[in-house]
GROMACS .gro file of C-alpha atoms in nm:
model
  414
    1MET     CA    1   6.576   4.787  -3.365
    2LYS     CA    2   6.928   4.860  -3.496
    3TYR     CA    3   7.193   4.634  -3.642
    4TYR     CA    4   7.536   4.592  -3.485
    5GLU     CA    5   7.846   4.426  -3.623
    6VAL     CA    6   8.012   4.215  -3.351
    7ASN     CA    7   8.375   4.114  -3.393
    8SER     CA    8   8.508   3.846  -3.158
    9LEU     CA    9   8.813   3.629  -3.110
   10TYR     CA   10   8.765   3.259  -3.035
   11LYS     CA   11   9.044   2.997  -3.031
   12GLY     CA   12   9.273   3.227  -3.225
   13LYS     CA   13   9.018   3.285  -3.502
   14ARG     CA   14   8.843   3.614  -3.567
   15GLU     CA   15   8.465   3.585  -3.610
   16GLN     CA   16   8.203   3.837  -3.720
   17LYS     CA   17   7.825   3.835  -3.681
   18ILE     CA   18   7.533   4.076  -3.705
   19ILE     CA   19   7.309   4.133  -3.399
   20LYS     CA   20   6.978   4.320  -3.376
   21ALA     CA   21   6.927   4.529  -3.062
   22PRO     CA   22   6.764   4.859  -2.951
   23ASN     CA   23   7.099   5.016  -2.860
   24ARG     CA   24   7.472   4.941  -2.831
   25ASN     CA   25   7.458   4.838  -2.464
   26ASP     CA   26   7.190   4.580  -2.536
   27ALA     CA   27   7.387   4.460  -2.840
   28LEU     CA   28   7.695   4.416  -2.621
   29ALA     CA   29   7.496   4.224  -2.361
   30LEU     CA   30   7.349   3.996  -2.629
   31ALA     CA   31   7.693   3.944  -2.783
   32LYS     CA   32   7.845   3.844  -2.448
   33SER     CA   33   7.568   3.593  -2.382
   34LYS     CA   34   7.558   3.436  -2.727
   35THR     CA   35   7.913   3.474  -2.862
   36PRO     CA   36   8.197   3.250  -2.738
   37GLY     CA   37   8.540   3.401  -2.690
   38VAL     CA   38   8.644   3.763  -2.640
   39ILE     CA   39   8.440   4.052  -2.782
   40ILE     CA   40   8.672   4.284  -2.974
   41SER     CA   41   8.428   4.547  -3.100
   42VAL     CA   42   8.058   4.625  -3.135
   43LYS     CA   43   7.966   4.893  -3.387
   44GLU     CA   44   7.643   4.997  -3.557
   45THR     CA   45   7.607   4.889  -3.919
   46ALA     CA   46   7.353   4.891  -4.198
   47ALA     CA   47   7.093   4.616  -4.213
   48PRO     CA   48   7.159   4.331  -4.458
   49LEU     CA   49   6.972   4.374  -4.788
   50GLU     CA   50   6.744   4.074  -4.733
   51ASP     CA   51   6.653   4.206  -4.386
   52LYS     CA   52   6.567   4.546  -4.535
   53PHE     CA   53   6.321   4.390  -4.779
   54LEU     CA   54   6.179   4.165  -4.506
   55ASP     CA   55   6.138   4.455  -4.262
   56LEU     CA   56   5.974   4.670  -4.531
   57LYS     CA   57   5.726   4.393  -4.613
   58ASN     CA   58   5.651   4.328  -4.244
   59GLN     CA   59   5.607   4.700  -4.172
   60ILE     CA   60   5.367   4.756  -4.462
   61PHE     CA   61   5.156   4.450  -4.388
   62GLY     CA   62   5.195   4.507  -4.015
   63ALA     CA   63   5.036   4.850  -4.051
   64ILE     CA   64   4.731   4.681  -4.204
   65THR     CA   65   4.710   4.360  -3.999
   66GLN     CA   66   4.896   4.443  -3.680
   67ARG     CA   67   4.855   4.186  -3.405
   68SER     CA   68   4.834   4.337  -3.063
   69ILE     CA   69   4.819   4.191  -2.715
   70LYS     CA   70   4.487   4.222  -2.535
   71MET     CA   71   4.544   4.445  -2.235
   72LYS     CA   72   4.332   4.228  -2.004
   73ASP     CA   73   4.554   3.926  -2.086
   74LEU     CA   74   4.872   4.126  -2.021
   75ILE     CA   75   4.731   4.246  -1.686
   76ALA     CA   76   4.635   3.889  -1.590
   77ALA     CA   77   4.982   3.762  -1.684
   78THR     CA   78   5.150   4.042  -1.486
   79ARG     CA   79   4.938   3.968  -1.177
   80GLN     CA   80   5.017   3.597  -1.206
   81LEU     CA   81   5.390   3.673  -1.231
   82SER     CA   82   5.363   3.898  -0.924
   83VAL     CA   83   5.188   3.632  -0.715
   84MET     CA   84   5.430   3.358  -0.820
   85THR     CA   85   5.747   3.562  -0.757
   86ASN     CA   86   5.605   3.675  -0.421
   87ALA     CA   87   5.561   3.306  -0.333
   88GLY     CA   88   5.933   3.251  -0.390
   89ILE     CA   89   5.907   3.087  -0.734
   90SER     CA   90   6.195   3.182  -0.963
   91ILE     CA   91   6.124   3.428  -1.242
   92HIS     CA   92   6.230   3.163  -1.495
   93ASP     CA   93   5.969   2.913  -1.372
   94SER     CA   94   5.710   3.189  -1.337
   95ILE     CA   95   5.757   3.297  -1.698
   96LYS     CA   96   5.726   2.936  -1.815
   97GLU     CA   97   5.405   2.888  -1.615
   98VAL     CA   98   5.251   3.211  -1.746
   99SER     CA   99   5.345   3.108  -2.100
  100ASN     CA  100   5.154   2.781  -2.056
  101ALA     CA  101   4.853   2.948  -1.891
  102THR     CA  102   4.789   3.248  -2.118
  103VAL     CA  103   4.529   3.215  -2.394
  104ASP     CA  104   4.653   3.510  -2.602
  105LYS     CA  105   4.857   3.354  -2.886
  106THR     CA  106   5.080   3.660  -2.936
  107LEU     CA  107   5.151   3.688  -2.563
  108LYS     CA  108   5.219   3.314  -2.541
  109GLU     CA  109   5.477   3.338  -2.824
  110ILE     CA  110   5.644   3.636  -2.655
  111PHE     CA  111   5.673   3.462  -2.316
  112GLU     CA  112   5.805   3.145  -2.482
  113GLN     CA  113   6.078   3.349  -2.651
  114ILE     CA  114   6.153   3.537  -2.326
  115ASP     CA  115   6.190   3.198  -2.155
  116GLU     CA  116   6.449   3.098  -2.416
  117ASP     CA  117   6.633   3.429  -2.377
  118LEU     CA  118   6.642   3.383  -1.998
  119ASN     CA  119   6.796   3.037  -2.055
  120SER     CA  120   7.066   3.197  -2.270
  121GLY     CA  121   7.167   3.425  -1.981
  122LEU     CA  122   6.979   3.748  -2.053
  123SER     CA  123   6.810   3.942  -1.776
  124LEU     CA  124   6.431   3.977  -1.783
  125THR     CA  125   6.462   4.343  -1.887
  126GLU     CA  126   6.695   4.256  -2.176
  127ALA     CA  127   6.468   3.972  -2.288
  128MET     CA  128   6.157   4.193  -2.277
  129MET     CA  129   6.331   4.479  -2.458
  130ASN     CA  130   6.295   4.286  -2.786
  131TYR     CA  131   5.915   4.311  -2.743
  132ARG     CA  132   5.900   4.672  -2.639
  133ASN     CA  133   5.631   4.762  -2.894
  134GLU     CA  134   5.404   4.476  -2.785
  135LEU     CA  135   5.454   4.493  -2.406
  136GLY     CA  136   5.484   4.870  -2.377
  137ASP     CA  137   5.746   5.099  -2.227
  138VAL     CA  138   5.575   5.107  -1.887
  139THR     CA  139   5.618   4.729  -1.857
  140ILE     CA  140   5.989   4.752  -1.943
  141ALA     CA  141   6.040   5.037  -1.695
  142MET     CA  142   5.870   4.859  -1.403
  143VAL     CA  143   6.048   4.528  -1.472
  144GLU     CA  144   6.377   4.718  -1.475
  145LEU     CA  145   6.276   4.872  -1.140
  146GLY     CA  146   6.208   4.524  -0.998
  147GLU     CA  147   6.547   4.396  -1.110
  148SER     CA  148   6.734   4.700  -0.979
  149THR     CA  149   6.565   4.690  -0.635
  150GLY     CA  150   6.548   4.311  -0.604
  151ASN     CA  151   6.174   4.329  -0.530
  152MET     CA  152   6.025   4.198  -0.852
  153SER     CA  153   5.690   4.090  -0.703
  154GLU     CA  154   5.613   4.439  -0.570
  155SER     CA  155   5.713   4.603  -0.901
  156LEU     CA  156   5.497   4.361  -1.098
  157ALA     CA  157   5.202   4.420  -0.863
  158LYS     CA  158   5.242   4.796  -0.914
  159LEU     CA  159   5.277   4.740  -1.288
  160SER     CA  160   4.945   4.554  -1.302
  161GLU     CA  161   4.779   4.845  -1.118
  162ILE     CA  162   4.928   5.094  -1.366
  163LEU     CA  163   4.818   4.883  -1.665
  164GLU     CA  164   4.467   4.853  -1.518
  165GLU     CA  165   4.450   5.230  -1.482
  166ILE     CA  166   4.574   5.281  -1.840
  167GLU     CA  167   4.315   5.032  -1.968
  168ALA     CA  168   4.037   5.197  -1.763
  169ASN     CA  169   4.131   5.537  -1.911
  170ARG     CA  170   4.138   5.387  -2.260
  171GLN     CA  171   3.792   5.237  -2.218
  172LYS     CA  172   3.663   5.562  -2.071
  173PHE     CA  173   3.807   5.751  -2.369
  174LYS     CA  174   3.643   5.510  -2.616
  175LYS     CA  175   3.310   5.538  -2.437
  176ALA     CA  176   3.328   5.918  -2.439
  177LEU     CA  177   3.403   5.925  -2.812
  178ARG     CA  178   3.124   5.680  -2.901
  179TYR     CA  179   2.857   5.948  -2.922
  180PRO     CA  180   3.043   6.206  -3.137
  181ILE     CA  181   3.178   5.933  -3.368
  182THR     CA  182   2.827   5.790  -3.415
  183VAL     CA  183   2.696   6.138  -3.497
  184MET     CA  184   2.980   6.202  -3.745
  185ILE     CA  185   2.920   5.868  -3.919
  186ALA     CA  186   2.546   5.937  -3.942
  187ILE     CA  187   2.613   6.282  -4.090
  188GLY     CA  188   2.862   6.138  -4.337
  189ILE     CA  189   2.618   5.869  -4.454
  190ALA     CA  190   2.333   6.118  -4.485
  191PHE     CA  191   2.548   6.365  -4.680
  192THR     CA  192   2.674   6.091  -4.914
  193ILE     CA  193   2.320   5.970  -4.985
  194LEU     CA  194   2.211   6.326  -5.064
  195MET     CA  195   2.508   6.376  -5.294
  196VAL     CA  196   2.463   6.046  -5.478
  197TYR     CA  197   2.083   6.033  -5.515
  198VAL     CA  198   1.926   6.376  -5.448
  199VAL     CA  199   2.162   6.645  -5.578
  200PRO     CA  200   2.201   6.487  -5.928
  201LYS     CA  201   1.821   6.525  -5.982
  202PHE     CA  202   1.839   6.898  -5.905
  203LYS     CA  203   2.154   6.925  -6.115
  204SER     CA  204   1.966   6.821  -6.430
  205ILE     CA  205   1.696   7.080  -6.355
  206PHE     CA  206   1.951   7.359  -6.306
  207GLU     CA  207   2.129   7.270  -6.632
  208LYS     CA  208   1.805   7.311  -6.834
  209PHE     CA  209   1.767   7.675  -6.730
  210LYS     CA  210   2.134   7.759  -6.807
  211ALA     CA  211   2.122   8.039  -6.552
  212GLU     CA  212   2.409   8.172  -6.342
  213LEU     CA  213   2.412   7.960  -6.026
  214PRO     CA  214   2.481   8.105  -5.679
  215VAL     CA  215   2.805   8.018  -5.496
  216PRO     CA  216   2.648   7.766  -5.251
  217THR     CA  217   2.501   7.572  -5.545
  218LYS     CA  218   2.837   7.569  -5.726
  219ILE     CA  219   3.004   7.432  -5.411
  220LEU     CA  220   2.733   7.167  -5.378
  221LEU     CA  221   2.765   7.060  -5.742
  222PHE     CA  222   3.144   7.053  -5.712
  223LEU     CA  223   3.123   6.820  -5.410
  224GLU     CA  224   2.865   6.605  -5.591
  225ASN     CA  225   3.095   6.571  -5.891
  226ILE     CA  226   3.392   6.467  -5.673
  227ILE     CA  227   3.191   6.207  -5.478
  228ASN     CA  228   3.022   6.055  -5.782
  229GLN     CA  229   3.323   6.060  -6.013
  230TYR     CA  230   3.610   6.000  -5.771
  231GLY     CA  231   3.441   5.858  -5.459
  232TRP     CA  232   3.624   5.524  -5.460
  233TYR     CA  233   3.958   5.690  -5.534
  234LEU     CA  234   3.892   5.930  -5.248
  235LEU     CA  235   3.819   5.642  -5.009
  236ILE     CA  236   4.131   5.452  -5.119
  237GLY     CA  237   4.334   5.772  -5.082
  238ILE     CA  238   4.211   5.825  -4.725
  239ILE     CA  239   4.292   5.465  -4.627
  240GLY     CA  240   4.632   5.490  -4.799
  241THR     CA  241   4.708   5.817  -4.620
  242VAL     CA  242   4.626   5.665  -4.279
  243ILE     CA  243   4.849   5.361  -4.349
  244THR     CA  244   5.132   5.585  -4.476
  245ILE     CA  245   5.114   5.810  -4.169
  246LYS     CA  246   5.121   5.506  -3.937
  247TYR     CA  247   5.419   5.367  -4.128
  248LEU     CA  248   5.612   5.697  -4.116
  249ILE     CA  249   5.539   5.745  -3.745
  250LYS     CA  250   5.686   5.403  -3.677
  251ASN     CA  251   5.985   5.420  -3.912
  252ASN     CA  252   6.077   5.783  -3.981
  253GLU     CA  253   6.222   5.967  -3.681
  254GLU     CA  254   6.199   6.314  -3.838
  255PHE     CA  255   5.834   6.264  -3.937
  256LYS     CA  256   5.747   6.131  -3.591
  257LYS     CA  257   5.918   6.429  -3.431
  258GLN     CA  258   5.714   6.674  -3.641
  259PHE     CA  259   5.393   6.474  -3.590
  260ASP     CA  260   5.438   6.460  -3.210
  261THR     CA  261   5.509   6.834  -3.197
  262TYR     CA  262   5.199   6.909  -3.405
  263ILE     CA  263   4.966   6.673  -3.216
  264LEU     CA  264   5.031   6.865  -2.892
  265LYS     CA  265   4.883   7.177  -3.055
  266VAL     CA  266   4.564   7.008  -3.179
  267TYR     CA  267   4.247   7.109  -2.996
  268LEU     CA  268   4.154   6.863  -2.721
  269ILE     CA  269   4.380   6.584  -2.857
  270GLY     CA  270   4.686   6.785  -2.751
  271ASN     CA  271   4.566   6.816  -2.391
  272ILE     CA  272   4.469   6.450  -2.373
  273THR     CA  273   4.815   6.348  -2.499
  274PHE     CA  274   4.990   6.593  -2.266
  275TYR     CA  275   4.814   6.497  -1.943
  276ALA     CA  276   4.813   6.124  -2.016
  277THR     CA  277   5.187   6.127  -2.091
  278LEU     CA  278   5.286   6.344  -1.794
  279SER     CA  279   5.065   6.140  -1.561
  280ARG     CA  280   5.235   5.817  -1.670
  281PHE     CA  281   5.584   5.969  -1.647
  282THR     CA  282   5.540   6.113  -1.298
  283LEU     CA  283   5.372   5.792  -1.178
  284VAL     CA  284   5.668   5.573  -1.278
  285PHE     CA  285   5.919   5.838  -1.162
  286THR     CA  286   5.746   5.853  -0.821
  287GLU     CA  287   5.761   5.476  -0.778
  288LEU     CA  288   6.130   5.473  -0.867
  289ILE     CA  289   6.211   5.751  -0.618
  290ARG     CA  290   6.003   5.574  -0.352
  291ALA     CA  291   6.207   5.258  -0.414
  292GLY     CA  292   6.527   5.450  -0.340
  293ILE     CA  293   6.659   5.472  -0.697
  294PRO     CA  294   6.892   5.774  -0.755
  295ILE     CA  295   6.716   6.063  -0.929
  296ALA     CA  296   6.929   6.045  -1.248
  297ASP     CA  297   6.868   5.669  -1.285
  298ALA     CA  298   6.499   5.712  -1.203
  299LEU     CA  299   6.468   5.976  -1.475
  300ASP     CA  300   6.644   5.744  -1.720
  301THR     CA  301   6.394   5.466  -1.658
  302ALA     CA  302   6.087   5.693  -1.644
  303LEU     CA  303   6.182   5.843  -1.980
  304LEU     CA  304   6.130   5.498  -2.132
  305THR     CA  305   5.756   5.539  -2.075
  306LEU     CA  306   5.738   5.845  -2.304
  307ASP     CA  307   5.624   5.788  -2.661
  308ASN     CA  308   5.584   6.154  -2.760
  309VAL     CA  309   5.921   6.271  -2.898
  310GLU     CA  310   5.868   6.639  -2.814
  311LEU     CA  311   5.779   6.573  -2.449
  312LYS     CA  312   6.063   6.322  -2.425
  313ARG     CA  313   6.308   6.582  -2.557
  314LYS     CA  314   6.202   6.839  -2.297
  315LEU     CA  315   6.205   6.593  -2.006
  316SER     CA  316   6.540   6.446  -2.115
  317ALA     CA  317   6.688   6.788  -2.042
  318VAL     CA  318   6.590   6.736  -1.676
  319LYS     CA  319   6.835   6.445  -1.646
  320ILE     CA  320   7.113   6.651  -1.804
  321SER     CA  321   7.048   6.940  -1.566
  322VAL     CA  322   7.034   6.712  -1.260
  323SER     CA  323   7.362   6.547  -1.365
  324ARG     CA  324   7.523   6.893  -1.371
  325GLY     CA  325   7.412   6.961  -1.014
  326VAL     CA  326   7.099   7.166  -1.084
  327SER     CA  327   6.813   7.099  -0.843
  328LEU     CA  328   6.520   6.889  -0.960
  329THR     CA  329   6.288   7.184  -0.901
  330GLU     CA  330   6.485   7.412  -1.134
  331SER     CA  331   6.526   7.137  -1.390
  332PHE     CA  332   6.150   7.075  -1.408
  333ARG     CA  333   6.081   7.452  -1.416
  334ASP     CA  334   6.311   7.492  -1.719
  335THR     CA  335   6.106   7.245  -1.922
  336GLY     CA  336   5.803   7.477  -1.917
  337LEU     CA  337   5.574   7.174  -1.878
  338PHE     CA  338   5.489   7.215  -1.510
  339GLU     CA  339   5.265   7.484  -1.362
  340GLY     CA  340   5.390   7.708  -1.084
  341MET     CA  341   5.185   7.525  -0.822
  342LEU     CA  342   5.344   7.191  -0.920
  343ILE     CA  343   5.695   7.341  -0.914
  344GLN     CA  344   5.629   7.465  -0.559
  345MET     CA  345   5.514   7.118  -0.454
  346ILE     CA  346   5.830   6.958  -0.599
  347HIS     CA  347   6.043   7.222  -0.427
  348ALA     CA  348   5.869   7.154  -0.094
  349GLY     CA  349   5.931   6.782  -0.143
  350GLU     CA  350   6.303   6.839  -0.209
  351GLN     CA  351   6.342   7.064   0.093
  352SER     CA  352   6.151   6.839   0.334
  353GLY     CA  353   6.288   6.505   0.213
  354MET     CA  354   5.938   6.391   0.111
  355LEU     CA  355   5.992   6.412  -0.264
  356ASP     CA  356   5.807   6.089  -0.337
  357GLN     CA  357   5.495   6.211  -0.152
  358MET     CA  358   5.491   6.544  -0.335
  359LEU     CA  359   5.553   6.375  -0.671
  360SER     CA  360   5.259   6.150  -0.592
  361LYS     CA  361   5.041   6.461  -0.553
  362VAL     CA  362   5.175   6.592  -0.886
  363THR     CA  363   5.076   6.260  -1.045
  364ASP     CA  364   4.728   6.290  -0.894
  365TYR     CA  365   4.697   6.640  -1.041
  366PHE     CA  366   4.784   6.527  -1.395
  367LYS     CA  367   4.553   6.228  -1.353
  368SER     CA  368   4.263   6.448  -1.239
  369ARG     CA  369   4.312   6.687  -1.534
  370PHE     CA  370   4.313   6.393  -1.774
  371ASN     CA  371   3.999   6.244  -1.616
  372ASP     CA  372   3.827   6.583  -1.627
  373ILE     CA  373   3.882   6.609  -2.003
  374ILE     CA  374   3.767   6.251  -2.065
  375ASP     CA  375   3.458   6.284  -1.843
  376ASN     CA  376   3.352   6.605  -2.019
  377ILE     CA  377   3.472   6.527  -2.370
  378ALA     CA  378   3.116   6.533  -2.509
  379SER     CA  379   3.069   6.893  -2.392
  380TYR     CA  380   3.400   6.992  -2.559
  381ILE     CA  381   3.307   6.828  -2.891
  382GLU     CA  382   2.935   6.918  -2.907
  383PRO     CA  383   2.989   7.285  -3.017
  384ILE     CA  384   3.209   7.164  -3.305
  385LEU     CA  385   2.952   6.901  -3.405
  386LEU     CA  386   2.667   7.152  -3.393
  387ALA     CA  387   2.864   7.403  -3.602
  388PHE     CA  388   2.950   7.130  -3.855
  389ILE     CA  389   2.586   7.010  -3.878
  390ALA     CA  390   2.463   7.370  -3.913
  391ALA     CA  391   2.713   7.437  -4.193
  392MET     CA  392   2.609   7.118  -4.377
  393VAL     CA  393   2.235   7.195  -4.349
  394LEU     CA  394   2.290   7.559  -4.453
  395LEU     CA  395   2.495   7.454  -4.756
  396MET     CA  396   2.232   7.201  -4.865
  397ALA     CA  397   1.944   7.445  -4.812
  398LEU     CA  398   2.105   7.742  -4.985
  399GLY     CA  399   2.257   7.527  -5.260
  400ILE     CA  400   1.919   7.378  -5.357
  401PHE     CA  401   1.663   7.647  -5.272
  402MET     CA  402   1.845   7.964  -5.391
  403PRO     CA  403   1.834   7.857  -5.760
  404MET     CA  404   1.472   7.744  -5.710
  405TRP     CA  405   1.381   8.092  -5.585
  406ASP     CA  406   1.557   8.248  -5.886
  407MET     CA  407   1.368   8.018  -6.121
  408ALA     CA  408   1.038   8.098  -5.951
  409GLN     CA  409   1.106   8.471  -5.994
  410ALA     CA  410   1.191   8.418  -6.361
  411VAL     CA  411   0.863   8.226  -6.418
  412LYS     CA  412   0.660   8.507  -6.253
  413GLN     CA  413   0.823   8.772  -6.475
  414HIS     CA  414   0.723   8.576  -6.787
   0.00000   0.00000   0.00000
């Protein structure tokens, strides 16, 4: 959220106030709905000092104790809104009813505030924009689609399907990672126990002989010293690093840009991020095209669903190219994100007038690639786990038994 200084003229008197909004257009819309008189200017300004301290405190504690909406409650609320709007009930009354019915406290507070914002004259998209982090970009994009087409119930129904698919993929991802995470935790506990209770006993034996120790033993003793002397500091450092990274991702644009670029290159995680993001983007873009939204506007809204800065930068160039008269096929080809087969499908869709159908097939392709990775994630991770376990066992064996062999040889010689 940014801060904007709003100058207005009311009954011959000039008034000034500060408004928080995601961008200038939203700030102008908020100013028109909440400020009497004529708006003279809206310009970005620095946050007040007390707000800076408050935001800093909230961000630090929020990184530790962040409240999030349960996806199943959001899906249920979205389906309820879809059914009620389809029955002809106004969106205002539907929001109020959902607010009363939901059991999620965070979601209830959000819908209560949205109800108040609707009363003050804001559109549903503008009201939800203040809760973008909680509701998600996909929700904002589909609500905007419903308002632009006038078919809110259909957009909300489609939104609930998209959210269900996202939640199903998330659960599938968690389930796939359960085995490797369990193995890693077990290895970590076993290694820590060995370092804390077993290695120190051998260390005292090695010190008595005052012999030159082999490299594996030196590494083992070095790790033992770090864990026993600085173990708690190490744990605090790891937790602090995770919190700092989360804070910087959320609040530092340059750091997030570098992090998002790097994460796409990480083994397995990069592919998961890539296919999940592209699948979501093309899904929303397809629905917008199917609803008859102009390509440039559809791209604008679909870009809202992108969280990865690097992918968003590349796909934002598509809108610029399309605005200059370049075909959608060429624009997508220039990003370097789409395979030749997908570019041919998009080209066929443009030429035949069935762009939405071809884009739907592109979405299915990205979805199938994502599902393939998730379904086989154990087979991708197992070689790494086996190599890691083998390295740990080898280090322990060589580190302990090599000096023992040397000592045994020395005893025989005497």
